[in-house]
Structures are given as C-alpha cells and as structure tokens.
CSV table of C-alpha atoms in Angstrom, one decimal:
chain,number,residue,atom,x,y,z
A,585,UNK,CA,0.1,-0.1,-0.1
A,586,UNK,CA,1.2,3.4,-1.0
A,587,UNK,CA,2.1,5.8,1.9
A,588,UNK,CA,0.3,9.1,1.7
A,589,UNK,CA,2.9,11.9,1.2
A,590,UNK,CA,0.5,14.9,1.1
A,591,UNK,CA,-3.1,15.6,2.7
A,592,UNK,CA,-6.3,14.9,1.0
A,593,UNK,CA,-8.8,17.5,2.2
A,594,UNK,CA,-11.2,16.6,-0.6
A,595,UNK,CA,-11.9,13.3,0.6
A,596,UNK,CA,-9.5,11.1,-1.5
A,597,UNK,CA,-6.1,11.5,-3.3
A,598,UNK,CA,-7.4,11.3,-6.8
A,599,UNK,CA,-10.2,13.9,-6.1
A,600,UNK,CA,-7.9,16.3,-4.4
A,601,UNK,CA,-5.2,15.9,-7.1
A,602,UNK,CA,-7.9,16.3,-9.8
A,603,UNK,CA,-9.1,19.4,-8.4
A,604,UNK,CA,-5.5,20.8,-8.2
A,605,UNK,CA,-4.7,20.0,-11.9
A,606,UNK,CA,-8.0,21.6,-13.0
A,607,UNK,CA,-7.1,24.8,-11.0
A,608,UNK,CA,-3.6,24.8,-12.6
A,609,UNK,CA,-5.0,23.8,-16.2
A,610,UNK,CA,-8.2,25.8,-16.1
A,611,UNK,CA,-10.1,22.9,-17.9
A,612,UNK,CA,-9.2,19.6,-18.9
A,613,UNK,CA,-10.7,15.8,-19.9
A,614,UNK,CA,-10.5,12.6,-18.0
A,615,UNK,CA,-7.8,11.1,-20.2
A,616,UNK,CA,-5.4,14.1,-20.0
A,617,UNK,CA,-5.9,14.2,-16.1
A,618,UNK,CA,-5.2,10.5,-16.0
A,619,UNK,CA,-2.1,10.9,-17.8
A,620,UNK,CA,-0.8,13.9,-15.7
A,621,UNK,CA,-1.9,12.4,-12.4
A,622,UNK,CA,-0.4,9.0,-13.3
A,623,UNK,CA,-3.8,7.5,-12.2
A,624,UNK,CA,-6.0,4.9,-13.8
A,625,UNK,CA,-8.6,6.5,-16.3
A,626,UNK,CA,-11.5,4.9,-14.4
A,627,UNK,CA,-10.4,6.3,-10.9
A,628,UNK,CA,-10.2,9.7,-12.3
A,629,UNK,CA,-13.6,9.2,-14.0
A,630,UNK,CA,-15.1,8.0,-10.6
A,631,UNK,CA,-13.4,11.1,-8.9
A,632,UNK,CA,-14.8,13.7,-11.5
A,633,UNK,CA,-18.1,12.2,-11.3
A,634,UNK,CA,-18.1,12.5,-7.5
A,635,UNK,CA,-16.7,16.1,-7.6
A,636,UNK,CA,-19.5,16.8,-10.1
A,637,UNK,CA,-22.3,15.4,-7.7
A,638,UNK,CA,-20.9,17.8,-5.0
A,639,UNK,CA,-21.1,20.7,-7.3
A,640,UNK,CA,-17.3,21.4,-7.0
A,641,UNK,CA,-16.6,20.8,-11.1
A,642,UNK,CA,-18.8,21.0,-14.1
A,643,UNK,CA,-18.5,19.4,-17.5
A,644,UNK,CA,-19.5,20.4,-21.1
A,645,UNK,CA,-19.4,18.3,-24.1
A,646,UNK,CA,-16.9,19.1,-26.9
A,647,UNK,CA,-17.3,16.6,-29.7
A,648,UNK,CA,-17.3,13.5,-28.0
A,649,UNK,CA,-15.1,14.6,-25.0
A,650,UNK,CA,-16.3,15.7,-21.6
A,651,UNK,CA,-14.3,18.9,-20.6
A,652,UNK,CA,-14.2,19.5,-16.9
A,653,UNK,CA,-13.4,22.8,-14.8
A,654,UNK,CA,-14.0,24.1,-11.4
A,655,UNK,CA,-17.6,25.0,-11.3
A,656,UNK,CA,-17.7,28.8,-11.6
A,657,UNK,CA,-21.2,29.0,-10.1
A,658,UNK,CA,-20.0,27.2,-6.9
A,659,UNK,CA,-21.1,29.5,-4.0
A,660,UNK,CA,-17.5,29.5,-2.7
A,661,UNK,CA,-15.7,29.4,-6.1
A,662,UNK,CA,-13.3,32.3,-5.2
A,663,UNK,CA,-12.3,30.7,-1.7
A,664,UNK,CA,-11.9,27.3,-3.4
A,665,UNK,CA,-9.6,28.8,-6.1
A,666,UNK,CA,-7.4,30.5,-3.5
A,667,UNK,CA,-7.5,27.2,-1.4
A,668,UNK,CA,-6.5,25.0,-4.3
A,669,UNK,CA,-3.8,27.4,-5.4
A,670,UNK,CA,-2.2,27.5,-1.8
A,671,UNK,CA,-2.5,23.5,-1.8
A,672,UNK,CA,-0.7,23.3,-5.1
A,673,UNK,CA,2.2,25.5,-4.0
A,674,UNK,CA,4.2,22.5,-2.5
A,675,UNK,CA,3.1,20.1,-5.3
A,676,UNK,CA,6.4,20.9,-7.4
A,677,UNK,CA,6.0,17.5,-9.4
A,678,UNK,CA,2.3,18.4,-10.5
A,679,UNK,CA,3.2,21.9,-11.2
A,680,UNK,CA,6.3,20.8,-13.4
A,681,UNK,CA,3.9,18.1,-15.2
A,682,UNK,CA,1.4,20.9,-16.0
A,683,UNK,CA,3.9,23.2,-17.1
A,684,UNK,CA,5.3,20.6,-19.3
A,685,UNK,CA,2.0,20.3,-21.3
A,686,UNK,CA,1.7,22.1,-24.5
A,687,UNK,CA,-1.7,24.1,-24.6
A,688,UNK,CA,-0.9,26.8,-27.1
A,689,UNK,CA,-2.3,26.4,-30.5
A,690,UNK,CA,-0.5,24.4,-33.3
A,691,UNK,CA,-1.3,24.9,-36.9
A,692,UNK,CA,-3.0,22.1,-38.8
A,693,UNK,CA,-0.7,19.7,-40.7
A,694,UNK,CA,2.6,21.6,-39.1
A,695,UNK,CA,5.1,18.9,-38.5
A,696,UNK,CA,5.9,18.1,-35.0
B,1413,UNK,CA,-52.6,13.1,-5.3
B,1414,UNK,CA,-52.7,11.1,-8.6
B,1415,UNK,CA,-50.2,12.2,-11.2
B,1416,UNK,CA,-50.9,11.0,-14.7
B,1417,UNK,CA,-49.2,11.4,-18.2
B,1418,UNK,CA,-51.1,14.5,-18.7
B,1419,UNK,CA,-49.9,16.2,-15.2
B,1420,UNK,CA,-48.3,19.5,-16.0
B,1421,UNK,CA,-44.6,20.3,-14.7
B,1422,UNK,CA,-46.5,22.7,-12.2
B,1423,UNK,CA,-48.8,20.0,-10.9
B,1424,UNK,CA,-45.9,17.5,-10.5
B,1425,UNK,CA,-43.8,20.1,-8.8
B,1426,UNK,CA,-46.4,21.1,-6.2
B,1427,UNK,CA,-47.3,17.3,-5.6
B,1428,UNK,CA,-43.7,16.5,-5.0
B,1429,UNK,CA,-43.1,19.7,-2.9
B,1430,UNK,CA,-46.3,18.7,-1.0
B,1431,UNK,CA,-45.0,15.4,-0.3
B,1432,UNK,CA,-41.5,16.5,0.9
B,1433,UNK,CA,-43.3,18.8,3.2
B,1434,UNK,CA,-45.7,16.2,4.6
B,1435,UNK,CA,-42.5,14.1,5.3
B,1436,UNK,CA,-40.8,17.1,7.1
B,1437,UNK,CA,-38.2,17.3,4.5
B,1438,UNK,CA,-37.3,21.0,3.5
B,1439,UNK,CA,-36.6,21.3,-0.2
B,1440,UNK,CA,-36.6,24.2,-2.9
B,1441,UNK,CA,-37.3,23.7,-6.6
B,1442,UNK,CA,-34.4,25.2,-8.6
B,1443,UNK,CA,-33.0,25.0,-12.0
B,1444,UNK,CA,-34.9,24.6,-15.3
B,1445,UNK,CA,-38.2,23.5,-13.7
B,1446,UNK,CA,-38.4,26.7,-11.8
B,1447,UNK,CA,-37.4,28.6,-14.9
B,1448,UNK,CA,-40.2,26.9,-16.7
B,1449,UNK,CA,-42.7,27.9,-14.0
B,1450,UNK,CA,-41.7,31.6,-14.1
B,1451,UNK,CA,-41.7,31.5,-18.0
B,1452,UNK,CA,-45.2,30.3,-17.8
B,1453,UNK,CA,-44.2,27.3,-20.1
B,1454,UNK,CA,-42.3,29.0,-22.7
B,1455,UNK,CA,-39.2,27.5,-21.8
B,1456,UNK,CA,-39.9,23.6,-21.2
B,1457,UNK,CA,-37.7,21.3,-18.8
B,1458,UNK,CA,-38.2,17.8,-17.8
B,1459,UNK,CA,-36.1,17.6,-14.9
B,1460,UNK,CA,-36.8,18.8,-11.3
B,1461,UNK,CA,-34.1,20.0,-9.2
B,1462,UNK,CA,-34.8,20.2,-5.6
B,1463,UNK,CA,-32.1,21.5,-3.4
B,1464,UNK,CA,-32.6,20.0,0.3
B,1465,UNK,CA,-32.0,22.7,2.7
B,1466,UNK,CA,-32.1,20.6,5.9
B,1467,UNK,CA,-31.0,17.1,6.9
B,1468,UNK,CA,-32.8,13.9,5.9
B,1469,UNK,CA,-32.1,10.3,5.4
B,1470,UNK,CA,-32.2,8.5,2.0
B,1471,UNK,CA,-35.1,6.2,3.5
B,1472,UNK,CA,-37.1,8.9,4.5
B,1473,UNK,CA,-36.5,10.8,1.1
B,1474,UNK,CA,-37.4,7.5,-0.7
B,1475,UNK,CA,-40.8,7.3,1.5
B,1476,UNK,CA,-41.8,10.7,0.7
B,1477,UNK,CA,-41.2,10.3,-3.0
B,1478,UNK,CA,-43.0,6.9,-3.1
B,1479,UNK,CA,-46.1,8.7,-1.7
B,1480,UNK,CA,-46.6,10.4,-5.0
B,1481,UNK,CA,-45.6,7.4,-7.1
B,1482,UNK,CA,-41.8,8.2,-7.7
B,1483,UNK,CA,-39.1,5.5,-7.3
B,1484,UNK,CA,-35.4,5.8,-7.2
B,1485,UNK,CA,-33.4,4.8,-10.1
B,1486,UNK,CA,-29.8,5.7,-9.7
B,1487,UNK,CA,-29.6,9.3,-8.9
B,1488,UNK,CA,-33.1,10.4,-9.9
B,1489,UNK,CA,-36.6,9.6,-9.0
B,1490,UNK,CA,-38.9,8.5,-12.1
B,1491,UNK,CA,-42.5,8.0,-12.2
B,1492,UNK,CA,-44.2,5.4,-14.3
B,1493,UNK,CA,-46.7,7.6,-15.7
B,1494,UNK,CA,-44.9,11.2,-15.5
B,1495,UNK,CA,-42.2,12.4,-17.9
B,1496,UNK,CA,-40.8,14.6,-15.5
B,1497,UNK,CA,-38.0,13.2,-13.3
B,1498,UNK,CA,-36.8,14.5,-10.1
B,1499,UNK,CA,-33.1,14.9,-8.7
B,1500,UNK,CA,-31.9,16.4,-5.6
B,1501,UNK,CA,-28.6,18.0,-6.6
B,1502,UNK,CA,-26.1,18.9,-3.7
B,1503,UNK,CA,-26.6,22.3,-2.0
B,1504,UNK,CA,-26.1,24.7,-0.5
B,1505,UNK,CA,-28.9,26.9,-2.2
B,1506,UNK,CA,-26.9,29.5,-3.7
B,1507,UNK,CA,-26.7,31.7,-6.8
B,1508,UNK,CA,-23.3,32.3,-7.7
B,1509,UNK,CA,-21.4,33.6,-4.3
B,1510,UNK,CA,-25.0,34.5,-3.0
B,1511,UNK,CA,-26.2,31.8,-0.6
B,1512,UNK,CA,-28.9,34.2,1.3
B,1513,UNK,CA,-31.6,33.0,-1.0
B,1514,UNK,CA,-35.2,33.4,0.4
B,1515,UNK,CA,-37.5,31.3,-1.5
B,1516,UNK,CA,-41.2,31.7,-2.2
B,1517,UNK,CA,-44.0,29.4,-1.6
B,1518,UNK,CA,-46.4,28.4,-4.8
B,1519,UNK,CA,-49.5,26.8,-3.8
B,1520,UNK,CA,-52.1,25.2,-5.9
B,1521,UNK,CA,-54.7,22.5,-5.6
B,1522,UNK,CA,-52.2,19.8,-6.4
B,1523,UNK,CA,-50.0,21.0,-3.3
B,1524,UNK,CA,-47.4,23.4,-2.4
B,1525,UNK,CA,-43.7,23.9,-3.0
B,1526,UNK,CA,-41.0,26.2,-2.3
B,1527,UNK,CA,-39.4,27.6,-5.3
B,1528,UNK,CA,-36.9,30.0,-6.3
B,1529,UNK,CA,-38.6,33.6,-6.9
B,1530,UNK,CA,-38.8,35.0,-10.1
B,1531,UNK,CA,-35.6,37.4,-9.4
B,1532,UNK,CA,-33.6,34.4,-8.1
B,1533,UNK,CA,-34.6,32.2,-11.0
B,1534,UNK,CA,-33.6,35.0,-13.4
B,1535,UNK,CA,-30.1,35.1,-11.7
B,1536,UNK,CA,-29.8,31.3,-11.6
B,1537,UNK,CA,-30.1,31.4,-15.5
B,1538,UNK,CA,-27.9,34.5,-15.9
B,1539,UNK,CA,-25.2,32.7,-13.9
B,1540,UNK,CA,-25.0,30.1,-16.6
B,1541,UNK,CA,-24.9,32.8,-19.3
B,1542,UNK,CA,-22.3,34.7,-17.5
B,1543,UNK,CA,-19.9,31.8,-16.5
B,1544,UNK,CA,-20.4,29.5,-19.4
B,1545,UNK,CA,-21.6,31.8,-22.2
B,1546,UNK,CA,-24.7,29.8,-22.5
B,1547,UNK,CA,-26.9,31.6,-24.7
B,1548,UNK,CA,-29.9,29.6,-24.3
B,1549,UNK,CA,-29.7,30.4,-20.7
B,1550,UNK,CA,-29.7,34.2,-21.5
B,1551,UNK,CA,-32.9,33.7,-23.5
B,1552,UNK,CA,-34.6,31.9,-20.6
B,1553,UNK,CA,-33.6,34.7,-18.2
B,1554,UNK,CA,-35.1,37.3,-20.7
B,1555,UNK,CA,-38.2,35.3,-20.8
B,1556,UNK,CA,-38.6,35.3,-16.9
B,1557,UNK,CA,-38.0,38.9,-16.8
B,1558,UNK,CA,-40.7,39.5,-19.4
B,1559,UNK,CA,-43.3,37.0,-18.0
B,1560,UNK,CA,-42.7,37.3,-14.1
B,1561,UNK,CA,-42.1,40.2,-11.8
B,1562,UNK,CA,-38.2,40.3,-11.6
B,1563,UNK,CA,-36.4,43.1,-9.5
B,1564,UNK,CA,-33.9,44.1,-12.0
B,1565,UNK,CA,-32.1,46.4,-9.6
B,1566,UNK,CA,-31.4,43.3,-7.5
B,1567,UNK,CA,-30.2,41.3,-10.6
B,1568,UNK,CA,-28.0,44.4,-11.4
B,1569,UNK,CA,-26.3,44.5,-8.0
B,1570,UNK,CA,-25.6,40.9,-8.0
B,1571,UNK,CA,-24.1,40.8,-11.6
B,1572,UNK,CA,-21.9,43.6,-10.7
B,1573,UNK,CA,-20.8,42.0,-7.5
B,1574,UNK,CA,-20.1,38.6,-9.6
B,1575,UNK,CA,-18.1,40.5,-12.0
B,1576,UNK,CA,-20.4,40.8,-15.0
B,1577,UNK,CA,-21.6,44.3,-15.4
B,1578,UNK,CA,-21.2,43.8,-19.4
B,1579,UNK,CA,-23.1,40.6,-19.2
B,1580,UNK,CA,-25.9,42.2,-17.1
B,1581,UNK,CA,-25.8,45.2,-20.0
B,1582,UNK,CA,-26.5,42.6,-22.8
B,1583,UNK,CA,-29.2,40.9,-20.5
B,1584,UNK,CA,-30.9,44.3,-20.3
B,1585,UNK,CA,-30.7,45.1,-23.9
B,1586,UNK,CA,-32.0,41.6,-24.9
B,1587,UNK,CA,-35.3,42.3,-22.5
B,1588,UNK,CA,-35.6,45.9,-24.1
B,1589,UNK,CA,-35.3,44.5,-27.6
B,1590,UNK,CA,-37.7,41.6,-27.0
B,1591,UNK,CA,-40.3,43.8,-25.1
B,1592,UNK,CA,-40.4,46.0,-28.3
B,1593,UNK,CA,-40.6,43.3,-30.7
B,1594,UNK,CA,-43.5,41.9,-28.8
B,1595,UNK,CA,-45.1,45.1,-28.6
B,1596,UNK,CA,-44.8,45.7,-32.5
B,1597,UNK,CA,-46.2,42.2,-33.0
B,1598,UNK,CA,-49.3,42.9,-30.8
B,1599,UNK,CA,-50.0,46.0,-32.3
B,1600,UNK,CA,-52.6,46.0,-34.9
B,1601,UNK,CA,-51.4,47.2,-38.4
B,1602,UNK,CA,-53.1,50.6,-39.6
B,1603,UNK,CA,-54.4,49.1,-42.7
B,1604,UNK,CA,-56.5,46.4,-40.4
B,1605,UNK,CA,-57.7,49.3,-38.1
B,1606,UNK,CA,-58.8,51.1,-41.2
B,1607,UNK,CA,-61.3,48.5,-42.5
C-alpha cells in the first residue's frame, strides 16, 4: 500500500489531485488528467463524477469529449480557487507536469 | 394526489413539494423546472432539481417520493406515468456566491412547494450565461423577466458583484429588444384598423 505523502482534504487523493490539476490547467478531460496524475482512467472518471455530484466541478461536451473545470457557479468559488492555489504550492512535481503540457495552438498540418 | 401522463410540470412540482413537506423534508425547487414555471411554460424542462435545505435520510426521501409514485433509479426519481423526473443536487442553495436565498411558496390544488423567486430564477439562468457563455440560458432569463415580476435592480447589483456588469448590460438590451418586438407584433397594423 502506498504511503500518503500529502493531505487529501477533498476526501481522496485522486479527487484532491484532480481538483489541483483543474486549478492549474483551467479545464481538462479525464484522459489528460489520468496521464498527468499517473492514475487509472477509471479512478479519475469516478473522482470527477463524485466532484460533479458535489457541485465542485462541471463538465460540458466538446465533440465526444467531456471537458471539466471547477464550477464557476459554486457559491465558494473564489475561496476554493485560493485554497487550491495554496495547496498546489508544495506540489512541485504536479506543477512541473502541468508546465510541460503544450496548450498553445498548433497550426493544422504543421510537422511535430 | 394522482399524477398522470397529462400532469403538467407545475402540478408535479407542487405534488412533490407537498409530499416532501408532509414528510418534514425542507427542499426548494431550482434550475430549469423553476425557470419553466416563471416563464409560464415558454421554456420547457423535464428535470426537477430540488435542493435539500435541511438534513434527511435516504430512506425518508424514498418514502416521501414513493407517496406520490416516484421510485429511485440511480441518482434520480422517476414515475411510471410522468415524463418529468426529480433529482436532488447537493446544495447549498446559492446563486453564484450569494447563498442568502429566500425562496417563495407556490400553492395550488395539487399541493405547495418552495421555489426560487422569479428574480432568483432569473439570476440562476444568468449565472449560466455569465460563467458558461450559454446563450440559451440568456434567452430563458429574458423570458422570465418578461413574464414574471423580476427586480432588475437586485439582478444588476448581483451581476456587478459577480463581476459581470457587461453581461448584465447585454441581458438588459435583450429584455428591451424582445419587449419592443412583442409590442410591435401585438399592435394591430394601420390597414387592419382602417377596415
């Protein structure tokens, strides 16, 4: 069994880390989050579904992909954003992984 | 109260609200169903979101809902003869960052239910427009403002507090534009009056 190295104030490690990742990324989809968090896709999907039921995240469909973000209509949205920002500070590894993700546009057909 | 395939959203909402009240479960109707009531049916919704504003148990909720014929299926309650379904999204009852919401009571021969006021229902739809750029929610907010008494000063104050003064200005333009359009349509043409 893995030893916990950081706290999980949102009820579970994957739930907490998914929220942190969404705070850093703005929005994301389950497969990207699973890659980023090195967690099983099914676990991330479950975590997102429970966060959605709690009203902390919301998703919209983009083609066949469900894109998640922290629910901006959540009554404590500003406080939650600040709390997550603080929680993300010591997560150097997660921040480095997020920083390594390419999010800017790439012209169609341009070689890699 | 027997619900049938012909029961309207309003009738079902009041029946469910009444059942919850009889079982001591405080809940407020929000979301699309509430908007549908305030637009007097101009906007249709099939799901009824009741936010629980007090503690209860799953068993108690099941019993209350069963008393009007609804059975739990996953996260929602369905009725064999009614097209509408009921969900209980987690609270708190809030619109954006405002959680001091005063619901209003709607009564009818089918029962009575606590629902968002027209002003709060309008704000609820506007929140979706502001935060998700959802134009259909803007249309519904406009429809509520045109068909029910909405305190625009309250909506304006809240919009500014949420950081969406420009969004409110757009909402107001839409309200005025739609109001003028409706007046023009309802005004008889000069040729018709001359006859």
